[in-house]
Amino acid sequence: MRLDLCTWQEVERYLEHSRGIIIPIGSHEQHGPNGLIGTDAICPEVIARGVGERHQVLVGPTLGVGMAQHHLGFAGSISLRPSTLMAVVADVVSSLVRHGFTHIYFLNGHGGNIATVTAAFSELYAEQSLAGGAAGFHLKLANWFLGRRVMEVTDFLYGGSNGSHATAAEVSLTYYAYPDAAKQVEMSPRVAPDGPFRDSADFRSKFPDGRMGSDPSSACAEHGEQLFEAAVEDTWRTYSQFVDGALRAAR
Amino acid sequence: MRLDLCTWQEVERYLEHSRGIIIPIGSHEQHGPNGLIGTDAICPEVIARGVGERHQVLVGPTLGVGMAQHHLGFAGSISLRPSTLMAVVADVVSSLVRHGFTHIYFLNGHGGNIATVTAAFSELYAEQSLAGGAAGFHLKLANWFLGRRVMEVTDFLYGGSNGSHATAAEVSLTYYAYPDAAKQVEMSPRVAPDGPFRDSADFRSKFPDGRMGSDPSSACAEHGEQLFEAAVEDTWRTYSQFVDGALRAAR
Amino acid sequence: MRLDLCTWQEVERYLEHSRGIIIPIGSHEQHGPNGLIGTDAICPEVIARGVGERHQVLVGPTLGVGMAQHHLGFAGSISLRPSTLMAVVADVVSSLVRHGFTHIYFLNGHGGNIATVTAAFSELYAEQSLAGGAAGFHLKLANWFLGRRVMEVTDFLYGGSNGSHATAAEVSLTYYAYPDAAKQVEMSPRVAPDGPFRDSADFRSKFPDGRMGSDPSSACAEHGEQLFEAAVEDTWRTYSQFVDGALRAAR
Amino acid sequence: MRLDLCTWQEVERYLEHSRGIIIPIGSHEQHGPNGLIGTDAICPEVIARGVGERHQVLVGPTLGVGMAQHHLGFAGSISLRPSTLMAVVADVVSSLVRHGFTHIYFLNGHGGNIATVTAAFSELYAEQSLAGGAAGFHLKLANWFLGRRVMEVTDFLYGGSNGSHATAAEVSLTYYAYPDAAKQVEMSPRVAPDGPFRDSADFRSKFPDGRMGSDPSSACAEHGEQLFEAAVEDTWRTYSQFVDGALRAAR
Amino acid sequence: MRLDLCTWQEVERYLEHSRGIIIPIGSHEQHGPNGLIGTDAICPEVIARGVGERHQVLVGPTLGVGMAQHHLGFAGSISLRPSTLMAVVADVVSSLVRHGFTHIYFLNGHGGNIATVTAAFSELYAEQSLAGGAAGFHLKLANWFLGRRVMEVTDFLYGGSNGSHATAAEVSLTYYAYPDAAKQVEMSPRVAPDGPFRDSADFRSKFPDGRMGSDPSSACAEHGEQLFEAAVEDTWRTYSQFVDGALRAAR
Amino acid sequence: MRLDLCTWQEVERYLEHSRGIIIPIGSHEQHGPNGLIGTDAICPEVIARGVGERHQVLVGPTLGVGMAQHHLGFAGSISLRPSTLMAVVADVVSSLVRHGFTHIYFLNGHGGNIATVTAAFSELYAEQSLAGGAAGFHLKLANWFLGRRVMEVTDFLYGGSNGSHATAAEVSLTYYAYPDAAKQVEMSPRVAPDGPFRDSADFRSKFPDGRMGSDPSSACAEHGEQLFEAAVEDTWRTYSQFVDGALRAAR
Ligand code: NI
Ligand code: NI
Ligand code: NI
Ligand code: NI
Ligand code: NI
Ligand code: NI
């Protein structure tokens, strides 16, 4: 169930039997020579919609622009400041809570979002904690690429060379989602360097083609399909635990 | 050309011959009994992509959540505060300017965004104006539903009863984009009331089913296609004037 | 009734029979070769005070500095950032609401304020809408220069050449208010160019003497008086509709 | 010279021989049973204009709404939050600095503004200090009621009973400026209590009629004139020292 | 009683008989040739802990970084912007109020903090005043160096040459607290210049070794001990008046 | 070398041979029945000072109040909002960078700070990345409790029962630092429950005595000494790699 394709009455009916929703959150940033700029938005969006269709879970709008300051040295990358992304998360959560949603599951496609979204959750909770009240909502950030099944499939397909940015796994998943957008590019070096970084100038100097530790040359739609299936399974498992576990605890 | 499906090298090549980009901007908010919550995001997205494909214009990420505080009385509506949306626009513009984009055309699907996005532009310009410098970028906000051809088609199809929210025109366009999401709903009253409003409680009390002044019962994909063609034409015309006019003025 | 000349007990008595107030809002910015920097603050102030005296409406402090970033290329212009002006409007409204005012009518003299003040209203309403409450106050922004009678008089006096900035109409009104400040200046060209603009550098390059589309050379105090009378009539009509209409709706 | 009655060309000419400007800053807040709500804005405005006329000093717009949270328990009082007032001061200063003003003298009428305006100055200076640059501007906050001559006249007229809020001195000055607004009210007790306070509820409970330590029953326009003359003298002396002293130091 | 050395149960027991707490607040900034960078944090910390031990008053964490933008021209100085320090004070107060503390006494060691902390208090009170409620907490800022006994001892020890920054009194107190950190430095000139300043570049040009109006060459631990005793006496007197006076007023 | 005990000239000399500094960052929050509220500030402070003394590294002020919203259900806990802590980190970094520090190492004692401080770093880097410049500074966040040697010692001493909050390891370290503050408390249950949490109400309901997964009953100063030695070793190793590695990379 895609929220954008529902009427408000349909959402009202959904709320009669469920208080949970999935919000895909990603980024628009370079993903190396053969990876798509939208990779980190596309992956959680297609996974979330897969879960939504198979399990009648409502899927909200994809927050497609994230915290990607370190990628701004490469054309086309777009970043929100952490403070801006925190405000976005706060307003989206507040809007949903207003309607009675109590379990908001952010399915994330971008490592660079993790700290900021976590801080955004704390900002929301702090409002309640400082006032001495109790938050009526539960927030969860799940990274699709760290799901149990996804990591098994990733290891099986790429062994230790999946890397940390512009990975074969995420590129494959986008090729599965958008087969026409697949690109054939020779990687040089085969496996990119990896390591820490600071701002966009530092990042570009260390990772000249944008990849970090990865070799996405074997990325393909077939792999992507396997990863999609694994990710839908992971997401449904953790989402339903999140929603039901919390409900059980509340009883 | 969809930015999310490009690599950064493809964007770099695009920038060699063009400095313009279209950013669809919309909202997730109720659109009456048969209108989709994503209407205002879907419309500019499909129009922008139409222009992008036909005219090789780069289309950035859809900013799908806008300023829709007045719709929060209806389930599923999501709103950013004006100050949050201003920060989002500022960061997106700053990111694009960093890469050399000079003409950023926001194609808007939601009346409620107009004041806030205009204020966001002024906030960006003010930074330059207070510092005594000159902004190296041009910003434009265009509302697809006010395009010259779109208004002609709208008048032809619906006469004076298109209304101001959850209109037959926008609903038709979404049915063209997502035929399976079309809904058949009896409207009562046939034409909804119209008028000013304040917050979400006031809005809901005045517009009980969410429509304002509209009768979208005749909305259909066929109308949507005509509107799509008109909107692509309008957008391409004003976009190319924006990009070329400014370039001419700069010579 | 000027708020600044009342005691708090007088305001308390006023609130026993009325919950409405007019807040003049303007700008301090260049107005071409013969227009005063304070034009946009002076006009709504004198009109509001005219209404206040004739109809016993309370008139609050003139918010004399507005959003005028585009005029900063001309000496003496002062601008708030949009975000600052939004904070000012929010605090003024919150203060008045605290005392029991429910209908706050901003009489505006400056086109550049419109988007920002509208966004400020939405920011205030959003607070209520996100919290699920109902705003107990009504906000209205009225532009004196767009009043029905004012536009009739303007058309009668200046035909189509009133222009959009440093207009004959507004200059006349300030000469009526401050006859000693009237200046005689030869305009060259007679009618200034008009069109869109961006930041202050862009504005100055397009509008070298500060006027936009106007020919204020015939501005005079006599015209100003006619415009004053028209504006008082317009303002009283829309103010009383605003206050009474809302009250009727509330019954 | 009133900035609001100048054209931009007149300001440009002024800047050829002076880089200084006076900005009156005040408040709209209760001033006891016979004091005007605008007292703290009116006083610095009339004094500044007096200096402006006699000594050809440019006088900018009165910032008429200040930090008066503690007065909000009395009808008609309006307050900005400290953070809002800081933003206003920052933008006004930045605008003036943009034009080449280097000495900005805030003539203040309200004790409650002092801490906030001082903090605003530090916020502006901090920007430079953190960046390792040097501020090209000088800021000064002067309180008219603490001027040397004003305090002599106040002591002569009212001895020790001038008090700290709604004082005979400030009320007299407003009666001089607006004789028709003078009110005759019996004070009870004759001299109001004085002391510290916190928020508006605390203030109202301690100072039931709004006065603090004052007996303004003898306030009159004649006293006001003497205070006006003293204040113009004080302001001109400290303003010219500010502008010239700084210039001498710069040589 | 040091809060950092308590368990939460011990704090709970403390709250059964007292609702007051002391928060030392200072700065890390240059203090001339023989003064320590931590001077303004060390002084209120040791005084507060002295009061805490002798009188069983709870002492919270030292807010050791303050508003010191003007000192940033000297290595090692650290400053918060005023807006940042205001946010810190607000969150600390809100946290303590949450637990039931009603009287929060900030013992300050740095003149540069006074305006900002005062503005922070007003920001907190404004929240209540604008909402029409009553703050349930009392805030006080006390400057140890302006205490009655401290000023007597300072005058006795240093006569009129204590100065206004890097004073003999504060240096002595730090030497008493940290005898091993005492430095012997020849001062040149013996007594430093004094006067107003703006940003850090201006400050450094006027006060080349960092001192303002002081001669700290005779600073010593013995003096420091006398000042410590005086300051503990001052602080206990004003703290207990603050806590008890307010309680009496509440009855 | 403690910055607070240096003069500015001493810092100037330090900067001639080193550009690195350690900033301890912690929290004031409940740490269970026998843990001190200052635990997370005390631990990094004593470790940093240990490194500072043995290896001549400059140690800046302890940022002793962190992001601890989830602990606010227990008396004495103090929290900054994430946005406030981000502003503090930004200003501290900016101040140090102003003086020429290029490597700023935050030694952290509190898990709840990690996301927020990471987001703060990104906010600082984003400023550079959006402007297209290069940050001249390197920032690192290190958690003492995750150091290699510390984890070995922790495992040796407490096996798997160290837990995640109010751990035996951190309590021991504070007892080593403040032996007189050690408390003997019977824990019930012996090992506390563990798991995720949201706001302070949720935290308190799940962790009634404040501990998470820990059994700190065997905490003692002797263990603390071993942990101190391990932590000094860890910190010196990673600090010197940070400072030197970056310098090597820059060559
Ligand atoms: Ni990715
Ligand atoms: Ni719509
Ligand atoms: Ni105008
Ligand atoms: Ni006053
Ligand atoms: Ni000091
Ligand atoms: Ni801890």
Tab-separated table of N, CA, C and O and ligand atoms in Angstrom, chain C residues 29 31 39-40 109 165-166 170, ligand 3:
chain	number	residue	atom	x	y	z
C	29	GLU	N	13.030	51.041	2.479
C	29	GLU	CA	13.763	50.668	1.275
C	29	GLU	C	13.655	51.786	0.268
C	29	GLU	O	12.679	52.556	0.280
C	31	HIS	N	12.861	54.075	-2.803
C	31	HIS	CA	11.677	54.218	-3.641
C	31	HIS	C	11.939	55.174	-4.792
C	31	HIS	O	11.128	56.079	-5.059
C	39	THR	N	8.435	54.912	2.547
C	39	THR	CA	7.132	54.863	1.870
C	39	THR	C	6.238	53.716	2.327
C	39	THR	O	5.072	53.919	2.696
C	40	ASP	N	6.784	52.512	2.306
C	40	ASP	CA	5.940	51.336	2.546
C	40	ASP	C	5.546	51.175	4.008
C	40	ASP	O	4.652	50.371	4.319
C	109	GLY	N	2.179	47.410	3.321
C	109	GLY	CA	2.535	48.412	2.317
C	109	GLY	C	3.592	47.956	1.337
C	109	GLY	O	4.015	48.731	0.488
C	165	HIS	N	6.871	49.375	-8.541
C	165	HIS	CA	7.629	49.838	-7.370
C	165	HIS	C	7.962	51.313	-7.531
C	165	HIS	O	8.313	51.753	-8.612
C	166	ALA	N	7.907	52.020	-6.399
C	166	ALA	CA	8.061	53.473	-6.422
C	166	ALA	C	6.989	54.072	-7.324
C	166	ALA	O	7.252	54.905	-8.189
C	170	GLU	N	1.823	55.435	-4.388
C	170	GLU	CA	2.389	55.382	-3.039
C	170	GLU	C	3.181	56.653	-2.717
C	170	GLU	O	3.149	57.158	-1.601
G	3	NI	NI	6.557	50.654	-2.016
